[in-house]
Amino acid sequence: MNENVKKCPIIANHIKVALVGQPNVGKSMLINSVSNAHLHVGNFSGVTVDKTEVLFDYKHYHFTVVDLPGTYAFTDYTIEERVTRDYLCAEDYDIIINVVDSTNLEKNLQLTAELFTMSKKMVIALNMSDEAEKEGIEINAEYMSELLNIPCVKVSAAQKTGIEELINTVVEVHEKPKPEPKLVFSEPVEEEIENIVSYLQKHKFQATNSYRNIAINLLKENKRTYAKLHDDPIWTELQPILIEASKHIELHHDTDDIKEAFAEEYASFNRGIVAEVVKVKKPLREEKTLTEKIDSVLIHPLYGIPIFLFLMWGLFQLTFVLGAVPMDWIDAFFGWFGDAVGATITNDDMRSLVVDGLIAGVGAVILFTPNIIILFIGIALLESTGYMSRVAFLLDGFFHKFGLHGQSFIPLVTGFGCSIPAYMSARILKNDRDRLLTLFIISFMSCGARLPVYVLFAGAFFSESIAGNVLFAIYITGAMLGLIAAKVLKLTAFKGADEPFVMEMPKYRLPSVKLIWHTVLSKTLMYLKKAGTFIAGATVLIWFLSNYPHNTELEKNYEVKIEQAHSQEEKNKLANELASKNLEQSYLGRIGAFSEPLFRPLGLDWKMAVALEAGLAAKEVVVSTLGVLYALGDDVSETTYSLKDAISKNISFASAVAFIVIIMVYLPCFAASVVFTREAGGIKYFFYLLAFTSITAYVLAFLAYHITLLLGY
Amino acid sequence: MKRLIDCEKGEKVKVVKLNANYDLKQRLISFGVMKDAQIQVLEHAPRKKTIEVKVGKMRIALRAEEAELIEVK
Ligand SMILES: Nc1nc2c(ncn2[C@@H]2O[C@H](COP(=O)(O)OP(=O)(O)OP(=O)(O)O)[C@@H](O)[C@H]2O)c(=O)[nH]1
Ligand SMILES: [Mg+2]
């Protein structure tokens, strides 16, 4: 036992750090730069919406760093802010690193001042020191440490400067007893604090926090401190003292809101600190900052929205045009690869499994990697430049008409990448009604996994020059349908008053290539990994279901017929016939035939129906299923097969439109449904979503099919 | 009585009073919009539905409905 204790310094040297700060100050990026984590970083408020722990070793210490959602103040405003507050108040950790934005110290210190009364050890990280330098802002960190009696360290998460000093400081503070931070209030408040402290002293009140902090928390009407003291015998005497104190302070601040009074107290304390420690070298000219200059173009009342639409259009154009080049190579590669591998396999069934199943199915999904990469780059740019909040600003008025909150834009845009993080990011919406409403329409924003289906169909039915426009139109239509759905839901299920819209607009930042690279790379790898695992598995399953059971009698019949055929043409025709007959009597064919009546009014044949059903698992499976089904059933004569050609040959335009409409509207995927259920807060919401999206998809597809037919296509 | 929504683009004003309800008031305060704070109006979205203002060094977006509740001079 004893030896064990000696050998195990893990427990002895473990430091658990909570990273706290206002939104968008670089908390997540700071963790990335001290460890080799790749937490999501973006230039808008509300990137991190859940707590994440990162572990790393430094010297002989084991660190656990907890990344928390940014919070402006301890007000429980949104769910993500509640996550932070609950963590800080209820969890066990050793030390707080309060990350602040050096270029906006005064505002950031509002939260710092609130943290002072938490009775935890603390270090202040003056982040963005590189930006501060550029803007000519100089902070005297030593003097600031002295004034606050809290160590302050200049760091830059982006340039990785000061990181080591920061960690050393954390270790130092951890080893020493907790210093009492200096926070000075105005005279009336100090008087009242003194009053309460001496009362607590007189009664020898037992507490872990200092009397001063308890007094401040009581005056601020902190719920937890109230609850703690409420059951104590001294409460009956304390309460009148508190009431008097509040009156005194409120009178001094000429308000009836004690929180407002304290905010003003903090603000004037912070002003004092900033005046002492911050020197602005370049005198602030009256000239506009770069951000303001860019804003005067990008959020121009007239051109703002057209510019945004143009950028979106450009993105989809690029997705198609630029993506087409490597796609041809990938397509050719898989064609060649399938033939090459096929030639080495003698067993017919095995060859079919590998060539028609795995290679055709997985290849069909991997084929679209270039498109996905371009889409991800677009989203990463939107997130990291600061443009995201601008678009939320531009669209708020428009969104408002449909009963949505401007900030819904952020989860909705995230939804173009993948629905799962989008559901999570809806937490930035304060009001539960707004949040639920947003959750319900996120699936209308076509996720990255649906892009392959669109690219496939757009490529199959339109010439290359306009396919990009078609893609853009599909996305816009999807988004518009989402807005209309929002309006319907707002008028029926989620009636209620509108929530205020108050949002920070970050400054524009040039994203680093490295950051974009990492974001896009990790998402792309995830896509490929999914193609290689989940999709491959699903594809094999589909292949199996579409090949078995074998009908030997049917095969024999045809073999005889083919023998007797006169021309090669006739032989091919018979072989094709056999293939499609075989497919029809397979397990999958039977499933398809069973559900076909449901899909026939939409103009969909059983293969498309099966692809849609398989797509409930994941949208990539739609493409891989089509890949398998059309690889098996048709054109055995064709040497290099192309799914695109198979589709344009076998599917009518009207049916294709109906198919795309369903893809646009129905449930995203199994994994997303699980996250949706968790975020919405109950399985019943999942059934609502299922019913809502399925019915909408069906009705719209029906209309789309018949209208397209009427138009004569 | 002048409200923030009545301000012209580029105008600099000082907050006199927040007439918002409890939640919104806390939110505004945590953004630095409180009594005596300096505010400058930066941009208007179409038809003044949403405005962008600057408080200290921070830019925030507000809806007209919220800007109506902020009394300035
Ligand atoms: N120039 C510069 N930019 C930085 C620095 N640290 C972070 N950033 C940028 O600031 C933005 C916000 O970074 P995040 O790490 O996402 O901020 P956060 O505090 O985790 O934000 P939330 O999760 O929303 O609370 C990103 O655009 C970063 O690239 C820094 O030291 N210097
Ligand atoms: Mg973060």
Short mmCIF file of C-alpha atoms in Angstrom, two decimals, chain A residues 37-399:
data_model
loop_
_atom_site.label_atom_id
_atom_site.label_comp_id
_atom_site.label_asym_id
_atom_site.label_seq_id
_atom_site.Cartn_x
_atom_site.Cartn_y
_atom_site.Cartn_z
CA ALA A 37 -6.87 19.42 -28.27
CA HIS A 38 -8.91 20.65 -31.23
CA LEU A 39 -11.88 22.27 -29.59
CA HIS A 40 -14.25 24.10 -31.84
CA VAL A 41 -13.24 27.75 -32.23
CA GLY A 42 -15.25 30.39 -34.02
CA ASN A 43 -15.59 34.13 -34.14
CA PHE A 44 -19.04 34.61 -32.65
CA SER A 45 -20.64 34.31 -29.22
CA GLY A 46 -21.87 30.88 -28.32
CA VAL A 47 -19.43 28.57 -30.09
CA THR A 48 -18.99 26.39 -27.04
CA VAL A 49 -22.35 25.32 -25.67
CA ASP A 50 -21.38 22.45 -23.41
CA LYS A 51 -18.57 21.81 -20.97
CA THR A 52 -15.63 19.83 -22.28
CA GLU A 53 -12.71 18.45 -20.29
CA VAL A 54 -9.22 18.35 -21.72
CA LEU A 55 -6.39 16.50 -20.01
CA PHE A 56 -2.69 17.17 -20.39
CA ASP A 57 0.55 16.89 -18.46
CA TYR A 58 2.91 19.71 -17.76
CA LYS A 59 6.13 19.18 -15.84
CA HIS A 60 5.02 16.87 -13.07
CA TYR A 61 1.44 18.03 -12.96
CA HIS A 62 -1.65 16.47 -14.40
CA PHE A 63 -4.01 19.10 -15.60
CA THR A 64 -7.69 18.81 -16.24
CA VAL A 65 -8.93 21.90 -17.98
CA VAL A 66 -12.64 22.43 -18.35
CA ASP A 67 -13.81 24.56 -21.24
CA LEU A 68 -17.07 26.25 -20.38
CA PRO A 69 -19.53 28.21 -22.50
CA GLY A 70 -18.89 31.93 -22.39
CA THR A 71 -21.14 33.99 -20.16
CA TYR A 72 -21.61 37.76 -19.98
CA ALA A 73 -22.74 37.75 -16.37
CA PHE A 74 -24.14 35.32 -13.86
CA THR A 75 -27.72 35.78 -14.88
CA ASP A 76 -28.84 32.32 -16.11
CA TYR A 77 -29.88 33.93 -19.35
CA THR A 78 -29.50 31.01 -21.73
CA ILE A 79 -29.01 27.27 -21.28
CA GLU A 80 -25.32 27.42 -22.12
CA GLU A 81 -24.81 30.17 -19.57
CA ARG A 82 -26.61 28.03 -17.05
CA VAL A 83 -24.15 25.22 -17.80
CA THR A 84 -21.32 27.53 -16.77
CA ARG A 85 -23.01 28.83 -13.70
CA ASP A 86 -23.98 25.38 -12.48
CA TYR A 87 -20.50 24.12 -13.04
CA LEU A 88 -18.88 26.94 -11.14
CA CYS A 89 -21.23 26.71 -8.20
CA ALA A 90 -21.68 23.00 -7.83
CA GLU A 91 -18.67 21.14 -9.23
CA ASP A 92 -15.33 20.45 -7.72
CA TYR A 93 -12.33 22.24 -9.20
CA ASP A 94 -9.19 23.86 -7.86
CA ILE A 95 -8.73 27.06 -9.69
CA ILE A 96 -10.40 29.43 -12.14
CA ILE A 97 -8.61 30.86 -15.13
CA ASN A 98 -10.59 33.91 -16.05
CA VAL A 99 -9.92 34.62 -19.71
CA VAL A 100 -10.42 38.23 -20.70
CA ASP A 101 -10.10 40.08 -23.99
CA SER A 102 -7.27 42.58 -23.56
CA THR A 103 -8.76 44.84 -26.20
CA ASN A 104 -11.97 45.22 -24.25
CA LEU A 105 -10.85 44.98 -20.67
CA GLU A 106 -13.45 47.17 -19.05
CA LYS A 107 -16.40 45.12 -20.21
CA ASN A 108 -14.67 41.81 -19.51
CA LEU A 109 -13.92 42.79 -15.94
CA GLN A 110 -17.66 42.92 -15.22
CA LEU A 111 -17.65 39.15 -15.06
CA THR A 112 -14.29 39.05 -13.28
CA ALA A 113 -15.69 41.16 -10.47
CA GLU A 114 -18.53 38.69 -10.07
CA LEU A 115 -16.06 35.81 -9.95
CA PHE A 116 -14.23 37.47 -7.07
CA THR A 117 -16.94 36.45 -4.65
CA MET A 118 -16.77 32.77 -5.58
CA SER A 119 -14.16 31.85 -2.94
CA LYS A 120 -11.98 30.07 -5.49
CA LYS A 121 -8.37 30.65 -6.39
CA MET A 122 -8.07 32.58 -9.58
CA VAL A 123 -5.68 33.64 -12.33
CA ILE A 124 -6.54 36.19 -14.99
CA ALA A 125 -5.38 35.47 -18.54
CA LEU A 126 -5.14 38.68 -20.53
CA ASN A 127 -5.78 37.07 -23.90
CA MET A 128 -5.54 38.57 -27.39
CA SER A 129 -2.43 40.45 -26.34
CA ASP A 130 -1.32 40.33 -29.98
CA GLU A 131 -4.42 42.20 -31.06
CA ALA A 132 -4.06 44.64 -28.19
CA GLU A 133 -0.53 45.41 -29.29
CA LYS A 134 -1.67 46.10 -32.82
CA GLU A 135 -4.33 48.43 -31.55
CA GLY A 136 -1.77 50.24 -29.41
CA ILE A 137 -3.26 49.09 -26.12
CA GLU A 138 -0.72 48.49 -23.41
CA ILE A 139 -1.67 46.74 -20.19
CA ASN A 140 0.56 46.79 -17.16
CA ALA A 141 -0.07 43.25 -16.01
CA GLU A 142 2.11 43.48 -12.90
CA TYR A 143 0.39 46.57 -11.64
CA MET A 144 -2.97 45.02 -12.39
CA SER A 145 -2.03 41.90 -10.40
CA GLU A 146 -1.10 44.12 -7.53
CA LEU A 147 -4.27 46.20 -7.67
CA LEU A 148 -6.57 43.19 -7.81
CA ASN A 149 -4.36 40.91 -5.72
CA ILE A 150 -4.89 38.29 -8.41
CA PRO A 151 -2.10 37.27 -10.76
CA CYS A 152 -2.67 38.57 -14.29
CA VAL A 153 -0.73 37.09 -17.21
CA LYS A 154 -0.58 38.41 -20.75
CA VAL A 155 -1.18 35.65 -23.27
CA SER A 156 -2.10 35.18 -26.87
CA ALA A 157 -3.84 31.95 -27.71
CA ALA A 158 -3.41 32.63 -31.39
CA GLN A 159 0.34 33.36 -31.26
CA LYS A 160 0.96 30.95 -28.40
CA THR A 161 2.78 33.52 -26.32
CA GLY A 162 2.72 33.67 -22.53
CA ILE A 163 1.22 30.21 -22.31
CA GLU A 164 4.05 28.78 -20.25
CA GLU A 165 4.00 31.69 -17.85
CA LEU A 166 0.27 31.22 -17.46
CA ILE A 167 0.62 27.57 -16.50
CA ASN A 168 3.48 28.30 -14.15
CA THR A 169 1.36 30.94 -12.49
CA VAL A 170 -1.51 28.49 -12.13
CA VAL A 171 0.82 26.01 -10.43
CA GLU A 172 2.17 28.72 -8.15
CA VAL A 173 -1.27 29.92 -7.12
CA HIS A 174 -2.34 26.33 -6.58
CA GLU A 175 0.52 25.74 -4.14
CA LYS A 176 -0.09 28.86 -2.11
CA PRO A 177 -3.03 29.75 0.14
CA LYS A 178 -5.82 31.68 -1.52
CA PRO A 179 -5.27 35.42 -1.64
CA GLU A 180 -8.25 37.66 -1.01
CA PRO A 181 -9.01 39.64 -4.17
CA LYS A 182 -9.35 43.36 -3.78
CA LEU A 183 -12.68 44.68 -4.86
CA VAL A 184 -13.62 48.07 -3.57
CA PHE A 185 -17.14 49.43 -3.65
CA SER A 186 -18.54 52.88 -3.07
CA GLU A 187 -18.83 54.10 0.48
CA PRO A 188 -22.47 53.22 1.13
CA VAL A 189 -21.95 49.66 -0.09
CA GLU A 190 -18.74 49.25 1.91
CA GLU A 191 -20.60 50.50 4.96
CA GLU A 192 -23.32 47.91 4.54
CA ILE A 193 -20.81 45.13 3.89
CA GLU A 194 -18.98 46.08 7.07
CA ASN A 195 -22.27 46.04 8.90
CA ILE A 196 -23.13 42.51 7.80
CA VAL A 197 -19.59 41.21 8.32
CA SER A 198 -19.55 42.40 11.92
CA TYR A 199 -22.95 40.83 12.45
CA LEU A 200 -21.66 37.49 11.13
CA GLN A 201 -18.57 37.83 13.28
CA LYS A 202 -20.62 38.49 16.35
CA HIS A 203 -22.55 35.27 15.79
CA LYS A 204 -19.47 33.29 14.78
CA PHE A 205 -21.25 32.13 11.66
CA GLN A 206 -19.68 28.95 10.22
CA ALA A 207 -18.81 29.18 6.54
CA THR A 208 -16.17 28.26 3.99
CA ASN A 209 -16.42 31.51 2.08
CA SER A 210 -15.13 34.71 3.64
CA TYR A 211 -17.58 36.91 5.55
CA ARG A 212 -16.98 39.71 3.10
CA ASN A 213 -17.94 37.53 0.15
CA ILE A 214 -21.01 36.27 1.96
CA ALA A 215 -22.01 39.82 2.70
CA ILE A 216 -21.58 40.85 -0.94
CA ASN A 217 -23.55 37.85 -2.15
CA LEU A 218 -26.32 38.60 0.31
CA LEU A 219 -26.52 42.18 -0.82
CA LYS A 220 -26.64 41.06 -4.44
CA GLU A 221 -29.50 38.76 -3.52
CA ASN A 222 -27.57 35.74 -4.68
CA LYS A 223 -30.06 32.88 -4.64
CA ARG A 224 -27.66 30.22 -3.37
CA THR A 225 -26.35 32.27 -0.49
CA TYR A 226 -29.89 33.24 0.38
CA ALA A 227 -30.98 29.62 0.38
CA LYS A 228 -28.08 28.66 2.62
CA LEU A 229 -28.76 31.28 5.23
CA HIS A 230 -32.48 31.08 5.05
CA ASP A 231 -32.62 28.04 7.32
CA ASP A 232 -30.13 29.41 9.79
CA PRO A 233 -31.42 30.77 13.11
CA ILE A 234 -29.67 34.09 12.53
CA TRP A 235 -31.87 34.73 9.48
CA THR A 236 -34.67 36.35 11.46
CA GLU A 237 -32.28 38.99 12.66
CA LEU A 238 -30.31 39.25 9.47
CA GLN A 239 -33.25 39.79 7.17
CA PRO A 240 -34.24 43.26 8.42
CA ILE A 241 -30.60 44.31 8.23
CA LEU A 242 -30.49 43.22 4.60
CA ILE A 243 -33.69 45.02 3.73
CA GLU A 244 -32.35 48.24 5.21
CA ALA A 245 -29.04 47.75 3.40
CA SER A 246 -30.75 47.24 0.02
CA LYS A 247 -32.79 50.40 0.49
CA HIS A 248 -29.69 52.34 1.33
CA ILE A 249 -27.79 51.11 -1.73
CA GLU A 250 -30.71 51.52 -4.10
CA LEU A 251 -31.25 55.03 -2.89
CA HIS A 252 -27.61 55.80 -3.52
CA HIS A 253 -27.87 54.53 -7.09
CA ASP A 254 -31.28 55.99 -7.72
CA THR A 255 -32.75 52.67 -8.88
CA ASP A 256 -35.09 50.03 -7.55
CA ASP A 257 -33.01 47.17 -8.85
CA ILE A 258 -30.16 45.98 -6.67
CA LYS A 259 -28.56 44.09 -9.55
CA GLU A 260 -28.40 47.27 -11.57
CA ALA A 261 -26.87 49.04 -8.61
CA PHE A 262 -24.18 46.41 -8.34
CA ALA A 263 -23.51 46.47 -12.06
CA GLU A 264 -22.88 50.17 -11.71
CA GLU A 265 -20.62 49.55 -8.73
CA TYR A 266 -18.59 47.05 -10.70
CA ALA A 267 -18.47 49.30 -13.72
CA SER A 268 -17.03 52.18 -11.76
CA PHE A 269 -14.52 49.92 -10.02
CA ASN A 270 -13.46 48.55 -13.40
CA ARG A 271 -13.19 52.01 -14.89
CA GLY A 272 -10.80 52.81 -12.09
CA ILE A 273 -8.68 49.72 -12.72
CA VAL A 274 -8.58 50.31 -16.47
CA ALA A 275 -7.59 53.93 -15.96
CA GLU A 276 -4.68 52.77 -13.83
CA VAL A 277 -3.32 49.88 -15.86
CA VAL A 278 -4.22 50.50 -19.50
CA LYS A 279 -2.31 52.92 -21.68
CA VAL A 280 -3.51 53.53 -25.20
CA LYS A 281 -0.45 54.49 -27.19
CA LYS A 282 -2.01 55.69 -30.37
CA PRO A 283 -4.55 58.24 -29.26
CA LEU A 284 -7.88 56.89 -30.40
CA ARG A 285 -8.60 58.79 -33.53
CA GLU A 286 -12.16 59.55 -34.38
CA GLU A 287 -11.63 57.50 -37.51
CA LYS A 288 -13.65 54.38 -38.01
CA THR A 289 -12.05 51.06 -37.12
CA LEU A 290 -11.52 48.51 -39.85
CA THR A 291 -14.46 46.49 -38.58
CA GLU A 292 -16.75 49.49 -38.88
CA LYS A 293 -15.54 50.14 -42.40
CA ILE A 294 -16.21 46.56 -43.46
CA ASP A 295 -19.56 46.66 -41.71
CA SER A 296 -20.65 49.74 -43.62
CA VAL A 297 -20.50 47.57 -46.75
CA LEU A 298 -21.48 44.10 -45.55
CA ILE A 299 -24.45 45.10 -43.42
CA HIS A 300 -25.52 47.96 -45.64
CA PRO A 301 -29.31 48.28 -45.44
CA LEU A 302 -29.60 47.94 -49.22
CA TYR A 303 -26.71 45.79 -50.40
CA GLY A 304 -26.21 43.68 -47.28
CA ILE A 305 -28.65 40.91 -48.16
CA PRO A 306 -27.81 40.76 -51.89
CA ILE A 307 -24.13 40.47 -50.98
CA PHE A 308 -24.93 37.58 -48.67
CA LEU A 309 -27.02 35.82 -51.31
CA PHE A 310 -24.28 36.35 -53.85
CA LEU A 311 -21.70 34.79 -51.55
CA MET A 312 -23.96 31.80 -50.95
CA TRP A 313 -24.56 31.42 -54.66
CA GLY A 314 -20.82 31.58 -55.26
CA LEU A 315 -20.25 28.87 -52.71
CA PHE A 316 -22.63 26.45 -54.42
CA GLN A 317 -21.27 27.34 -57.80
CA LEU A 318 -17.80 26.49 -56.52
CA THR A 319 -19.08 23.32 -54.93
CA PHE A 320 -20.20 22.16 -58.30
CA VAL A 321 -17.63 23.51 -60.69
CA LEU A 322 -14.53 23.07 -58.58
CA GLY A 323 -15.76 19.82 -57.12
CA ALA A 324 -16.32 18.30 -60.57
CA VAL A 325 -12.62 18.06 -61.37
CA PRO A 326 -11.42 15.74 -58.60
CA MET A 327 -14.76 13.93 -58.82
CA ASP A 328 -13.94 12.74 -62.31
CA TRP A 329 -10.67 11.34 -61.01
CA ILE A 330 -12.30 9.63 -58.07
CA ASP A 331 -15.00 8.24 -60.31
CA ALA A 332 -12.44 6.90 -62.75
CA PHE A 333 -10.41 5.49 -59.90
CA PHE A 334 -13.29 3.53 -58.43
CA GLY A 335 -14.32 2.31 -61.87
CA TRP A 336 -10.81 1.04 -62.48
CA PHE A 337 -10.44 -0.25 -58.95
CA GLY A 338 -13.71 -2.20 -59.17
CA ASP A 339 -12.64 -3.84 -62.43
CA ALA A 340 -9.16 -4.58 -61.17
CA VAL A 341 -10.37 -6.11 -57.94
CA GLY A 342 -13.21 -7.90 -59.70
CA ALA A 343 -10.77 -9.59 -62.04
CA THR A 344 -8.93 -11.20 -59.15
CA ILE A 345 -12.02 -12.70 -57.54
CA THR A 346 -13.27 -15.92 -59.05
CA ASN A 347 -16.29 -16.58 -56.89
CA ASP A 348 -19.29 -14.84 -58.45
CA ASP A 349 -20.98 -13.96 -55.18
CA MET A 350 -17.82 -12.66 -53.60
CA ARG A 351 -17.06 -10.55 -56.63
CA SER A 352 -20.52 -9.09 -56.61
CA LEU A 353 -20.25 -8.33 -52.91
CA VAL A 354 -16.96 -6.51 -53.31
CA VAL A 355 -17.51 -4.82 -56.65
CA ASP A 356 -21.24 -4.12 -56.75
CA GLY A 357 -21.62 -3.86 -52.99
CA LEU A 358 -18.66 -2.35 -51.22
CA ILE A 359 -16.88 -0.56 -54.03
CA ALA A 360 -19.97 0.75 -55.77
CA GLY A 361 -21.65 1.80 -52.53
CA VAL A 362 -18.75 3.29 -50.61
CA GLY A 363 -17.26 4.69 -53.81
CA ALA A 364 -20.50 6.52 -54.51
CA VAL A 365 -20.21 8.23 -51.13
CA ILE A 366 -16.50 8.99 -51.29
CA LEU A 367 -17.03 10.44 -54.73
CA PHE A 368 -18.61 13.49 -53.14
CA THR A 369 -15.78 14.29 -50.76
CA PRO A 370 -14.61 17.28 -52.84
CA ASN A 371 -18.07 18.88 -52.66
CA ILE A 372 -18.24 18.27 -48.95
CA ILE A 373 -14.81 19.84 -48.45
CA ILE A 374 -15.82 22.99 -50.30
CA LEU A 375 -19.01 23.25 -48.28
CA PHE A 376 -17.07 22.82 -45.03
CA ILE A 377 -14.58 25.49 -46.04
CA GLY A 378 -17.47 27.84 -46.70
CA ILE A 379 -19.00 27.20 -43.31
CA ALA A 380 -15.63 27.48 -41.56
CA LEU A 381 -15.06 30.87 -43.19
CA LEU A 382 -18.50 32.05 -42.20
CA GLU A 383 -17.85 30.98 -38.61
CA SER A 384 -14.34 32.28 -38.20
CA THR A 385 -14.42 35.66 -39.91
CA GLY A 386 -17.21 37.19 -37.87
CA TYR A 387 -19.61 37.33 -40.82
CA MET A 388 -21.98 34.90 -39.10
CA SER A 389 -23.26 37.47 -36.61
CA ARG A 390 -23.65 40.01 -39.42
CA VAL A 391 -25.92 37.72 -41.36
CA ALA A 392 -27.92 37.07 -38.21
CA PHE A 393 -28.24 40.86 -37.95
CA LEU A 394 -29.28 41.25 -41.59
CA LEU A 395 -31.80 38.45 -41.49
CA ASP A 396 -33.33 39.20 -38.12
CA GLY A 397 -36.04 41.41 -39.57
CA PHE A 398 -36.89 38.81 -42.19
CA PHE A 399 -36.72 35.92 -39.72
#
